[in-house]
């Protein structure tokens, strides 16, 4: 039954505590300093289910990687503009990702905004982006539009994180086509795995037809509550489905995230000592250790 495997052994053979995913919970080393920057590895954060922590993860992973000296570009690829807002950027009267998609000659540098987090830049989005799919439909190589735009700045960053909207439409296919890797945040609640098969199918189709080298960089369990059997059972099911692709780092459920969003800051700046900030720093270290990020 759920939980029993883990409760039987709280430490591994070498006395490392067992983590929430059922594997030894080891530390990951502080990422080594980089000698130079770029070319970026592009990672999309994807799940067509809404509210699973895509944007929260993009913001806080980006800030965590920046704190380890990585040059990070976060791309808001959702017309809701939550990533831009979460980083304190007002988007109503500035050029956005929409302008970049629609005008192939536009210099991406004109659209990039610095954030108050050192080393973290953003390409913002606003509601204009909701019209992009309609405009792109008649373009030649419409699935490659984002890839073409990002190619021009990839040399300046170590990692580019693309925060996808909750859909599997043309924008998300653009994100997947532009990406080296994909991270799937999954909320630890009952319907977490519903729809994931369709997401994996979409990634497989993109790999087959548009981007043969795209990899699954990991499945990230979010909003985990260790006190509830329910959360533990869902995580166990996620591990059964994805095995070692489930990242060891698990993000706990806490009200600090909504608070940080309102403040327009990553949690690593808003409450750096909080367990949730530490979890995202750990995620950054784990992704470097796994080779997903330089
Ligand atoms: N670990 C967490 N604990 C508690 N609340 C969280 C956590 N992560 C995110 N949230 C909150 O849950 C809501 C949804 O998170 P977020 O916006 O990151 O999800 P999303 O997948 O990007 O959503 P959408 O599909 O609408 O883009 C937000 O209000 C956010 O502050
Ligand atoms: Mg979002």
Coordinates of C-alpha atoms and ligand atoms in Angstrom, one line a residue:
X1 CA 0.0 0.0 0.0
X2 CA 1.0 3.6 -0.4
X3 CA 3.6 4.9 2.0
X4 CA 4.5 1.5 3.4
X5 CA 7.6 1.1 1.2
X6 CA 9.0 4.3 2.5
X7 CA 7.9 4.1 6.1
X8 CA 9.7 0.7 6.3
X9 CA 13.1 2.3 5.8
X10 CA 13.8 5.9 6.8
X11 CA 17.5 5.8 6.0
X12 CA 19.4 4.1 3.2
X13 CA 22.2 1.6 3.7
X14 CA 24.8 4.4 4.1
X15 CA 22.5 6.2 6.6
X16 CA 21.3 8.9 4.1
X17 CA 17.7 9.8 4.9
X18 CA 15.1 8.7 2.4
X19 CA 13.5 11.6 0.6
X20 CA 9.9 12.1 -0.4
X21 CA 10.4 10.3 -3.7
X22 CA 11.6 7.2 -2.0
X23 CA 15.2 7.6 -2.9
X24 CA 18.1 8.6 -0.6
X25 CA 17.9 12.4 -0.1
X26 CA 21.5 13.4 -0.9
X27 CA 22.8 16.9 -1.0
X28 CA 23.8 18.4 -4.3
X29 CA 27.1 20.4 -4.5
X30 CA 27.1 24.1 -5.1
X31 CA 27.5 24.5 -8.8
X32 CA 31.0 25.4 -9.9
X33 CA 31.7 28.9 -11.2
X34 CA 31.5 29.2 -15.0
X35 CA 34.4 30.6 -17.0
X36 CA 32.2 32.2 -19.6
X37 CA 28.5 32.4 -20.6
X38 CA 26.5 30.6 -23.2
X39 CA 25.3 29.1 -25.4
X40 CA 22.1 28.6 -23.4
X41 CA 20.3 25.4 -22.9
X42 CA 16.6 26.1 -23.4
X43 CA 14.2 24.4 -21.1
X44 CA 10.4 24.7 -21.3
X45 CA 8.2 24.3 -18.3
X46 CA 5.1 22.6 -19.6
X47 CA 1.9 21.1 -18.3
X48 CA -1.5 21.9 -20.0
X49 CA -3.1 21.6 -16.6
X50 CA -3.6 25.0 -15.0
X51 CA -2.2 26.1 -11.7
X52 CA 0.4 23.3 -11.2
X53 CA 3.3 25.6 -10.5
X54 CA 4.8 26.3 -13.9
X55 CA 5.2 30.0 -13.4
X56 CA 6.2 29.8 -9.8
X57 CA 8.9 27.2 -10.8
X58 CA 10.1 29.3 -13.7
X59 CA 10.5 32.4 -11.5
X60 CA 12.2 30.7 -8.6
X61 CA 14.4 28.3 -10.5
X62 CA 15.5 31.2 -12.7
X63 CA 16.4 33.3 -9.6
X64 CA 18.1 30.3 -8.0
X65 CA 20.3 29.6 -11.1
X66 CA 21.1 33.3 -11.3
X67 CA 22.2 33.2 -7.6
X68 CA 24.7 30.5 -8.6
X69 CA 26.2 32.9 -11.2
X70 CA 24.3 31.6 -14.2
X71 CA 23.0 34.1 -16.8
X72 CA 19.4 33.3 -17.1
X73 CA 16.7 34.5 -19.5
X74 CA 13.1 33.7 -18.5
X75 CA 10.6 33.9 -21.3
X76 CA 6.9 34.6 -20.4
X77 CA 5.0 32.5 -23.0
X78 CA 1.6 32.9 -21.4
X79 CA -0.8 35.8 -22.3
X80 CA -1.8 35.9 -18.7
X81 CA 1.7 37.5 -18.1
X82 CA 2.0 36.0 -14.6
X83 CA 5.7 35.5 -14.9
X84 CA 6.2 39.1 -15.9
X85 CA 4.0 40.2 -13.0
X86 CA 5.7 37.9 -10.6
X87 CA 9.0 39.6 -11.4
X88 CA 7.5 43.0 -10.9
X89 CA 7.3 44.0 -14.6
X90 CA 4.5 46.2 -15.8
X91 CA 3.8 45.0 -19.4
X92 CA 1.0 47.2 -20.8
X93 CA 3.1 49.7 -22.8
X94 CA 6.4 47.8 -23.5
X95 CA 7.3 45.5 -26.4
X96 CA 6.7 41.9 -25.5
X97 CA 7.3 38.4 -26.8
X98 CA 4.3 39.0 -29.1
X99 CA 6.2 41.6 -31.1
X100 CA 9.2 39.3 -31.4
X101 CA 7.0 36.5 -32.8
X102 CA 5.2 38.6 -35.2
X103 CA 8.2 40.5 -36.6
X104 CA 11.0 38.2 -37.5
X105 CA 13.3 41.2 -38.1
X106 CA 12.9 42.6 -34.6
X107 CA 16.0 42.5 -32.4
X108 CA 15.2 40.4 -29.3
X109 CA 17.4 42.7 -27.3
X110 CA 14.7 45.4 -27.6
X111 CA 12.3 43.2 -25.8
X112 CA 14.5 41.9 -23.0
X113 CA 14.0 43.5 -19.6
X114 CA 16.4 43.3 -16.7
X115 CA 15.0 42.3 -13.4
X116 CA 16.2 43.4 -10.0
X117 CA 17.7 39.9 -9.6
X118 CA 21.3 40.1 -10.8
X119 CA 21.9 37.8 -13.8
X120 CA 18.1 37.3 -14.5
X121 CA 16.5 38.9 -17.6
X122 CA 13.0 38.5 -18.9
X123 CA 11.1 38.6 -22.2
X124 CA 7.7 39.7 -20.9
X125 CA 4.3 38.9 -22.2
X126 CA 0.8 40.4 -22.0
X127 CA -2.6 39.7 -23.3
X128 CA -1.5 40.5 -26.9
X129 CA 0.1 37.1 -27.0
X130 CA -3.4 35.5 -27.1
X131 CA -3.6 36.7 -30.7
X132 CA -0.3 35.2 -31.7
X133 CA -1.6 31.7 -32.5
X134 CA -4.1 33.1 -35.0
X135 CA -1.4 35.2 -36.7
X136 CA 1.1 32.4 -36.8
X137 CA -1.2 29.8 -38.3
X138 CA -0.5 31.0 -41.9
X139 CA 3.3 31.5 -41.4
X140 CA 5.9 29.2 -43.0
X141 CA 7.5 27.0 -40.4
X142 CA 5.1 28.5 -37.8
X143 CA 6.3 26.0 -35.1
X144 CA 9.8 27.4 -35.3
X145 CA 9.0 31.0 -34.7
X146 CA 10.2 31.1 -31.1
X147 CA 13.3 29.0 -31.8
X148 CA 14.3 31.5 -34.5
X149 CA 13.9 34.4 -32.1
X150 CA 15.8 32.8 -29.2
X151 CA 18.6 31.7 -31.4
X152 CA 19.7 35.4 -31.7
X153 CA 20.3 35.7 -27.9
X154 CA 21.1 32.2 -26.8
X155 CA 24.8 32.9 -27.0
X156 CA 24.6 35.4 -24.1
X157 CA 22.8 33.2 -21.6
X158 CA 23.6 29.9 -19.8
X159 CA 19.9 28.9 -19.6
X160 CA 16.7 30.1 -21.0
X161 CA 13.5 29.0 -19.2
X162 CA 10.2 29.2 -21.1
X163 CA 7.0 29.5 -19.0
X164 CA 4.3 27.9 -21.1
X165 CA 0.6 28.6 -20.9
X166 CA -1.8 25.8 -19.8
X167 CA -2.5 24.4 -23.3
X168 CA -1.0 22.2 -25.9
X169 CA -1.6 24.6 -28.7
X170 CA 0.7 26.2 -31.2
X171 CA 2.5 28.4 -28.6
X172 CA 3.4 25.4 -26.5
X173 CA 4.5 23.5 -29.6
X174 CA 6.7 26.5 -30.4
X175 CA 8.2 26.3 -26.9
X176 CA 8.9 22.6 -27.3
X177 CA 10.4 23.0 -30.7
X178 CA 12.8 25.7 -29.4
X179 CA 13.8 23.6 -26.4
X180 CA 16.6 21.2 -25.5
X181 CA 14.7 20.0 -22.5
X182 CA 11.3 20.0 -20.9
X183 CA 10.4 20.1 -17.2
X184 CA 7.0 19.0 -16.1
X185 CA 5.7 20.4 -12.9
X186 CA 3.0 18.2 -11.3
X187 CA 0.9 19.3 -8.4
X188 CA 0.6 16.6 -5.7
X189 CA -3.2 16.2 -5.9
X190 CA -5.6 13.6 -7.0
X191 CA -5.8 14.4 -10.7
X192 CA -2.1 15.1 -11.1
X193 CA -1.5 12.4 -13.7
X194 CA -4.7 13.1 -15.7
X195 CA -3.7 14.5 -19.0
X196 CA 0.0 13.8 -18.6
X197 CA -0.2 11.0 -21.2
X198 CA -1.4 13.6 -23.7
X199 CA 1.5 15.9 -22.8
X200 CA 4.0 13.1 -23.2
X201 CA 2.4 12.3 -26.6
X202 CA 2.8 15.9 -27.6
X203 CA 6.5 15.9 -26.6
X204 CA 6.9 12.7 -28.6
X205 CA 5.3 14.2 -31.7
X206 CA 7.5 17.2 -31.5
X207 CA 10.6 15.0 -31.1
X208 CA 9.4 12.9 -34.1
X209 CA 8.6 15.8 -36.4
X210 CA 10.3 19.0 -35.3
X211 CA 13.0 18.7 -32.7
X212 CA 14.6 15.2 -32.6
X213 CA 16.9 16.0 -29.6
X214 CA 14.4 17.2 -27.1
X215 CA 14.8 15.5 -23.7
X216 CA 12.6 15.1 -20.6
X217 CA 14.7 16.9 -18.0
X218 CA 12.5 15.9 -15.2
X219 CA 9.1 15.8 -13.5
X220 CA 8.9 18.1 -10.5
X221 CA 6.4 17.4 -7.8
X222 CA 5.0 20.7 -6.5
X223 CA 2.6 21.7 -3.6
X224 CA 3.6 18.6 -1.7
X225 CA 2.3 18.3 1.8
X226 CA 4.2 15.6 3.7
X227 CA 1.5 15.6 6.5
X228 CA -1.2 14.2 4.2
X229 CA -1.4 10.6 3.2
X230 CA -3.0 11.9 0.0
X231 CA 0.1 13.9 -1.1
X232 CA 2.4 11.0 -0.3
X233 CA 0.2 8.6 -2.3
X234 CA 0.0 10.9 -5.3
X235 CA 3.8 11.3 -5.2
X236 CA 4.2 7.5 -5.0
X237 CA 2.0 7.2 -8.1
X238 CA 4.1 9.8 -10.0
X239 CA 7.3 7.9 -9.1
X240 CA 5.7 4.6 -10.3
X241 CA 4.8 6.3 -13.6
X242 CA 8.1 8.2 -14.2
X243 CA 10.8 6.5 -12.1
X244 CA 14.1 8.3 -12.0
X245 CA 12.7 11.1 -14.2
X246 CA 11.0 12.4 -11.0
X247 CA 13.4 15.0 -9.6
X248 CA 14.5 14.2 -6.0
X249 CA 13.7 17.8 -5.1
X250 CA 10.1 18.2 -4.1
X251 CA 8.4 21.6 -3.6
X252 CA 6.3 21.8 -0.5
X253 CA 2.9 23.6 -0.3
X254 CA 3.2 27.0 1.4
X255 CA 1.4 30.3 1.4
X256 CA 4.7 32.1 1.0
X257 CA 4.4 31.6 -2.8
X258 CA 1.2 33.7 -3.3
X259 CA 2.8 36.3 -0.9
X260 CA 6.0 36.5 -2.9
X261 CA 4.0 36.8 -6.2
X262 CA 2.1 39.7 -4.9
X263 CA 5.4 41.4 -3.9
X264 CA 6.8 40.9 -7.5
X265 CA 9.8 39.0 -6.2
X266 CA 11.1 35.4 -6.3
X267 CA 10.8 33.7 -3.0
X268 CA 14.6 33.4 -3.0
X269 CA 14.6 37.2 -2.5
X270 CA 11.4 37.6 -0.6
X271 CA 12.1 35.0 2.1
X272 CA 15.5 33.5 1.3
X273 CA 15.6 31.4 4.5
X274 CA 12.2 29.9 4.0
X275 CA 12.1 26.1 3.2
X276 CA 10.5 26.9 -0.1
X277 CA 13.3 29.2 -1.2
X278 CA 15.8 26.5 -0.1
X279 CA 13.9 23.9 -2.1
X280 CA 14.2 25.9 -5.4
X281 CA 17.9 26.5 -4.7
X282 CA 18.2 22.7 -4.3
X283 CA 16.3 22.2 -7.5
X284 CA 18.8 24.4 -9.3
X285 CA 21.7 22.4 -7.8
X286 CA 20.0 19.1 -8.8
X287 CA 19.5 20.3 -12.4
X288 CA 23.2 21.3 -12.6
X289 CA 24.2 17.9 -11.1
X290 CA 22.0 16.1 -13.7
X291 CA 23.6 18.1 -16.5
X292 CA 20.4 19.8 -17.5
X293 CA 22.0 23.2 -16.8
X294 CA 25.6 24.2 -17.2
Ligands
LIG1 N1 4.4 25.2 -3.7 C1 3.3 26.0 -3.6 N2 2.6 26.1 -2.5 C2 1.5 26.8 -2.4 N3 1.1 27.6 -3.5 C3 1.7 27.5 -4.6 C4 2.9 26.7 -4.8 N4 3.3 26.9 -6.0 C5 2.5 27.7 -6.6 N5 1.5 28.1 -5.8 C6 0.4 29.1 -6.1 O1 -0.5 28.4 -6.9 C7 -1.0 29.2 -7.9 C8 -0.7 28.6 -9.2 O2 0.7 28.6 -9.4 P1 1.4 29.0 -10.8 O3 0.8 30.2 -11.3 O4 2.9 28.9 -10.6 O5 0.9 27.8 -11.7 P2 0.9 27.7 -13.3 O6 1.0 26.2 -13.6 O7 1.9 28.6 -13.8 O8 -0.6 28.2 -13.6 P3 -1.2 28.5 -15.0 O9 -1.5 27.2 -15.6 O10 -2.4 29.3 -14.8 O11 -0.1 29.3 -15.8 C9 -0.4 30.6 -7.6 O12 -1.3 31.3 -6.9 C10 0.8 30.3 -6.8 O13 1.2 31.3 -6.0
LIG2 MG1 1.6 30.0 -15.3

